[in-house]
Every structure is written in C-alpha cells, then in structure tokens.
mmCIF file of C-alpha atoms in Angstrom:
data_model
loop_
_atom_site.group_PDB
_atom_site.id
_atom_site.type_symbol
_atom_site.label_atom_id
_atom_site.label_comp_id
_atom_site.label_asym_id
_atom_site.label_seq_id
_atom_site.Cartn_x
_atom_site.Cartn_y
_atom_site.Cartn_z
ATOM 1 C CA UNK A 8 0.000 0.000 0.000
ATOM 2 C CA UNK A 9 2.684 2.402 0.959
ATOM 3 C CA UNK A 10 5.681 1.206 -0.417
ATOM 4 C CA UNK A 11 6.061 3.199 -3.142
ATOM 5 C CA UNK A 12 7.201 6.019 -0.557
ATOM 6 C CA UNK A 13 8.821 4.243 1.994
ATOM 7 C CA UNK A 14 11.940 5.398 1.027
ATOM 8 C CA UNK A 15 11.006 8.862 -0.318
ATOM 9 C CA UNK A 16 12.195 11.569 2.468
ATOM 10 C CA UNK A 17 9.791 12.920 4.942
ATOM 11 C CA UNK A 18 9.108 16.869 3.688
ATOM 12 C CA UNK A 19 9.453 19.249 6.816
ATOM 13 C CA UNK A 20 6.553 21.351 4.977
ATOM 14 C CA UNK A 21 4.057 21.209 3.124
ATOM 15 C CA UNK A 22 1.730 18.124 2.287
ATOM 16 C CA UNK A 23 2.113 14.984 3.744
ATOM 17 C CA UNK A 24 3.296 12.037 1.037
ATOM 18 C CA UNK A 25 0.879 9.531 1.860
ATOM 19 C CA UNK A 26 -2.650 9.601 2.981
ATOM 20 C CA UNK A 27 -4.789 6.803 5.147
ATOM 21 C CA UNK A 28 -7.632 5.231 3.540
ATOM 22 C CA UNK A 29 -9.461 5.704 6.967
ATOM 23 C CA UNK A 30 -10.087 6.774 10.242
ATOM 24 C CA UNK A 31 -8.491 3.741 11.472
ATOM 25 C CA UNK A 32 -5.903 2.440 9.523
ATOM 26 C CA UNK A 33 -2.253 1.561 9.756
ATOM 27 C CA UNK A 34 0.222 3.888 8.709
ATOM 28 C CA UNK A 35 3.058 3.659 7.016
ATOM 29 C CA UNK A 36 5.474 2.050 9.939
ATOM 30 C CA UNK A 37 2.594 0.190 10.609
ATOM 31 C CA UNK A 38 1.793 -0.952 7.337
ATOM 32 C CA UNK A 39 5.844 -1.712 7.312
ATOM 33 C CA UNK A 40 6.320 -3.600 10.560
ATOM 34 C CA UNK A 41 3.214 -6.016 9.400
ATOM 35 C CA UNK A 42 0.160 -5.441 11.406
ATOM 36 C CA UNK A 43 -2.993 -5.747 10.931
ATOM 37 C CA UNK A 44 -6.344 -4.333 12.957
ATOM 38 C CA UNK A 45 -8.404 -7.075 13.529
ATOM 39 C CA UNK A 46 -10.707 -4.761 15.789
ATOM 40 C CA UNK A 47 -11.538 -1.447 16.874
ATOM 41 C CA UNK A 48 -14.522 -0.355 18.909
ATOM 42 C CA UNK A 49 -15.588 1.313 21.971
ATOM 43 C CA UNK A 50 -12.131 1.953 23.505
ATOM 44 C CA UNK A 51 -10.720 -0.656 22.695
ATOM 45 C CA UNK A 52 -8.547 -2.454 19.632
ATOM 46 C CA UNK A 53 -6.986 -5.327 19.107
ATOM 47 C CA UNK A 54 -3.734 -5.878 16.516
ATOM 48 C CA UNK A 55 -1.503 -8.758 15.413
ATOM 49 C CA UNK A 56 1.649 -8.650 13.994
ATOM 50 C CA UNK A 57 3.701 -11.393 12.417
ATOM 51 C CA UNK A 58 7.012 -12.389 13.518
ATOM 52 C CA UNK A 59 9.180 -11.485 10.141
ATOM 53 C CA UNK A 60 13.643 -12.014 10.418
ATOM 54 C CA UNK A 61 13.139 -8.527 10.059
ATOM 55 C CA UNK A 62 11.634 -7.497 13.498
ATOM 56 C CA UNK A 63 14.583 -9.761 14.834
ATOM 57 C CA UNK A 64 17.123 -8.769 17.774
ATOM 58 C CA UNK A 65 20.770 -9.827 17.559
ATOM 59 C CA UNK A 66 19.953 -13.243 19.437
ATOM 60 C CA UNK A 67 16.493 -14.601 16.887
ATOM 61 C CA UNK A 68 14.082 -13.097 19.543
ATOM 62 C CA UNK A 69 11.418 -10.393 18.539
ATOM 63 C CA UNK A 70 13.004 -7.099 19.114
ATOM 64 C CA UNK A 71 11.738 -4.480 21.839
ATOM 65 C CA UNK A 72 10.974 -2.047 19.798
ATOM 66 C CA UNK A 73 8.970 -4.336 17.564
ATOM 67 C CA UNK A 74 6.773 -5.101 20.523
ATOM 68 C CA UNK A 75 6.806 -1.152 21.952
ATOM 69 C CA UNK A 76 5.669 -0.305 18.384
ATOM 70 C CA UNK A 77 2.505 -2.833 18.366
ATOM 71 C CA UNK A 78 1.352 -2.015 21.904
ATOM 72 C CA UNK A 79 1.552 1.635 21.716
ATOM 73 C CA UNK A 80 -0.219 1.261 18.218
ATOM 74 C CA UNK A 81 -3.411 -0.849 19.569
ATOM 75 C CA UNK A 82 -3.577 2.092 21.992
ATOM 76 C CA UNK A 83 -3.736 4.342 19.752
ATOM 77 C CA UNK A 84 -6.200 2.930 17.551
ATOM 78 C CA UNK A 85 -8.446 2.154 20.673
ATOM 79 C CA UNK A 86 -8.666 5.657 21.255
ATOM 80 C CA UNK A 87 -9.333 6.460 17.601
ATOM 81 C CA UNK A 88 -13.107 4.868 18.236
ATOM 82 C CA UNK A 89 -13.753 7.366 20.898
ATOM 83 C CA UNK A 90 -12.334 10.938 19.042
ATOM 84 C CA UNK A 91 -13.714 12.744 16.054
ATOM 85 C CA UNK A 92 -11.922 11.579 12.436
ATOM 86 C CA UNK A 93 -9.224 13.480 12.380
ATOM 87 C CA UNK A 94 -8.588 13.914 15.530
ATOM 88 C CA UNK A 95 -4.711 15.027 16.618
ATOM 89 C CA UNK A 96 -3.166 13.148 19.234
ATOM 90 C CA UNK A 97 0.385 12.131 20.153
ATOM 91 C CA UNK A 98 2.080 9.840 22.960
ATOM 92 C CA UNK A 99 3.419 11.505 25.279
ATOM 93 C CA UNK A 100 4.559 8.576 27.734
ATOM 94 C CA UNK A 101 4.920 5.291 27.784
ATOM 95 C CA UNK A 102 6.458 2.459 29.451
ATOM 96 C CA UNK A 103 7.056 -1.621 28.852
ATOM 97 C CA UNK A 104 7.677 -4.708 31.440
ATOM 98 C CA UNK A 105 8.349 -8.140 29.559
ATOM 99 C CA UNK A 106 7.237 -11.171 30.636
ATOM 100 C CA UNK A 107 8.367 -13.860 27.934
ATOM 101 C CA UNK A 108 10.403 -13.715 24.816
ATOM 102 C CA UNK A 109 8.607 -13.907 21.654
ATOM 103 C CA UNK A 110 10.251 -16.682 19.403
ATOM 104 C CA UNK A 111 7.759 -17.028 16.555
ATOM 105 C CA UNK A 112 4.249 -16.512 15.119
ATOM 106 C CA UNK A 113 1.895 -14.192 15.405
ATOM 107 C CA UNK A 114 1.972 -11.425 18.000
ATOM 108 C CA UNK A 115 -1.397 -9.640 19.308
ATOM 109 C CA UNK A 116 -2.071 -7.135 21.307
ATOM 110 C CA UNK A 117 -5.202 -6.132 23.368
ATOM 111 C CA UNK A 118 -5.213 -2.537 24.057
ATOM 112 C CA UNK A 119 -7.821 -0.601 26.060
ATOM 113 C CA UNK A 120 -8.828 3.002 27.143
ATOM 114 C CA UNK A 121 -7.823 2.947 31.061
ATOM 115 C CA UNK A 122 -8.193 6.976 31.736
ATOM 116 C CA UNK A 123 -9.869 9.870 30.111
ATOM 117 C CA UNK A 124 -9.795 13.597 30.832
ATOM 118 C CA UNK A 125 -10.447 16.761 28.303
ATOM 119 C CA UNK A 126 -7.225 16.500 26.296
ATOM 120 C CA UNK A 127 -4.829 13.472 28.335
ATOM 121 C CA UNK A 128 -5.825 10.006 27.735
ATOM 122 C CA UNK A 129 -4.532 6.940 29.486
ATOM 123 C CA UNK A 130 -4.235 3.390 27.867
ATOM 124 C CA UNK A 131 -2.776 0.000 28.043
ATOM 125 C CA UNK A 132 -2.149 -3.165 26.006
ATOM 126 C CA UNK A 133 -1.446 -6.640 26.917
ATOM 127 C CA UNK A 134 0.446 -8.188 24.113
ATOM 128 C CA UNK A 135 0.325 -12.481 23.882
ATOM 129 C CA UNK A 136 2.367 -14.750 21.401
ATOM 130 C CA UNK A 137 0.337 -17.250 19.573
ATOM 131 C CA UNK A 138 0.549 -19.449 22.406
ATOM 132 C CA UNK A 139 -1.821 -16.998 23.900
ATOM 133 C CA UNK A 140 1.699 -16.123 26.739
ATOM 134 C CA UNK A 141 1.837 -12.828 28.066
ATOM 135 C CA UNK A 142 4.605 -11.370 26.696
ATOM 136 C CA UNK A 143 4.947 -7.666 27.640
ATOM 137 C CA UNK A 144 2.564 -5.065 29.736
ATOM 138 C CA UNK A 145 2.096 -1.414 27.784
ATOM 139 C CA UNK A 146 0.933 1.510 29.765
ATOM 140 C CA UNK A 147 0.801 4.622 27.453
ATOM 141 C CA UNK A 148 -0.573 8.582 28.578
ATOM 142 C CA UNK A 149 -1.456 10.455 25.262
ATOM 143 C CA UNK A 150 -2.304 14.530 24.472
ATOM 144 C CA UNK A 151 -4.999 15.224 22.245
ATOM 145 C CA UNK A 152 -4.308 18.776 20.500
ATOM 146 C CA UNK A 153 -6.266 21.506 21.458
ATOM 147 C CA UNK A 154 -9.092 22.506 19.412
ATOM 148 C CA UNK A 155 -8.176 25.300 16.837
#
C-alpha cells in the first residue's frame, strides 16, 4: 500500500506524502512492521503482527521495539473509536515490562482506554504470542491537540 514512498524523504513542509484510507488504519510504519487491525470499537482495539527475520534482535528473539511499536499502536487505535476523524493526538509517555520472549508466530495485542480527561488520555495493552503467553505489559498517557 505504501511502499512506493517508503523510502522517499519525509518533507518538513508542506503536504504529507501519503494519505490513510481511513479513520483507522495503519500507517506507514505500521503498514511496514506487518500489522494488521483485527478490531476497533468502543475503547478498545486489538492488533496482530507477524514475527518477520526482520523485526529480529541480535539473538532470533522479537526485538523491543517491535513489541513497543505494536502495543503503543493498539492504543492508539483504541482511542481512535472514541475521538472525532481526524482527531490530533500524540504519545506523550509510555512504558514496557516483559514477561516472555517472543520466538515465533503471530503477535497480538489487546489494548484498552484505562483513563480519560479533556485532552490526556490513558491506555494499556497486553500483548500475547500465539501461544496466547503474556509477553509484555504497555501503559501509554497520550495529548490530544487543542481545538483550533
């Protein structure tokens, strides 16, 4: 979907080089790393990701970052189904504990809406190997932008 620009330099002006095809829809990195949204409703979201040599640490285990990357995604796309389209919002915060290693397979995570206030909102995502292991707690505080 977007590889045609994955490699085209991100413009510090002007219009952005891509566009989603919805509301709730992965983005680029997203769309790069593998996942998919299998669902999205009422504060809460659920995504998988495969486990691709590419997402690999030094050692054949699923890299940190990998994992960070899915969590704080399903967060974000839980609070999606409660803001406006188009909506601004950023992370702010986060923070990860793992549990287990991921090896291989499919990784999901199950992100909900824990907090809410005018403009800060507070989530977290369990994330599970195909075994259906915990591998790694998310807890993530994000800003919604003011409204113009």
């Amino acid at each position: 979907m977007y590889s045609s620009v994955f490699e085209e330099p991100m413009p510090a002006e002007g219009p952005c080089p891509f566009e989603l095809p919805e509301w709730i829809a992965c983005a680029p990195f997203e769309h790069y790393l593998g996942m998919r949204i299998e669902e999205a409703s009422e504060g809460r979201a659920v995504l998988s990701m495969p486990f691709r040599v590419k997402l690999a640490q030094g050692k054949g285990l699923m890299h940190g970052g990998a994992i960070t990357s899915l969590a704080d995604t399903a967060v974000a796309m839980a609070i999606k189904t409660i803001l406006p389209d188009g909506s601004h919002f950023a992370t702010v915060e986060l923070s990860l504990s793992f549990h287990a290693p991921v090896r291989s397979g499919i990784v999901r995570a199950v992100a909900t809406i824990v907090e809410r206030d005018e403009r800060t909102i507070k989530g977290k995502a369990e994330v599970f190997d195909d075994k259906g292991v915990k591998t790694a707690t998310f807890h993530s505080t994000f800003r919604v932008k003011r409204p113009q």
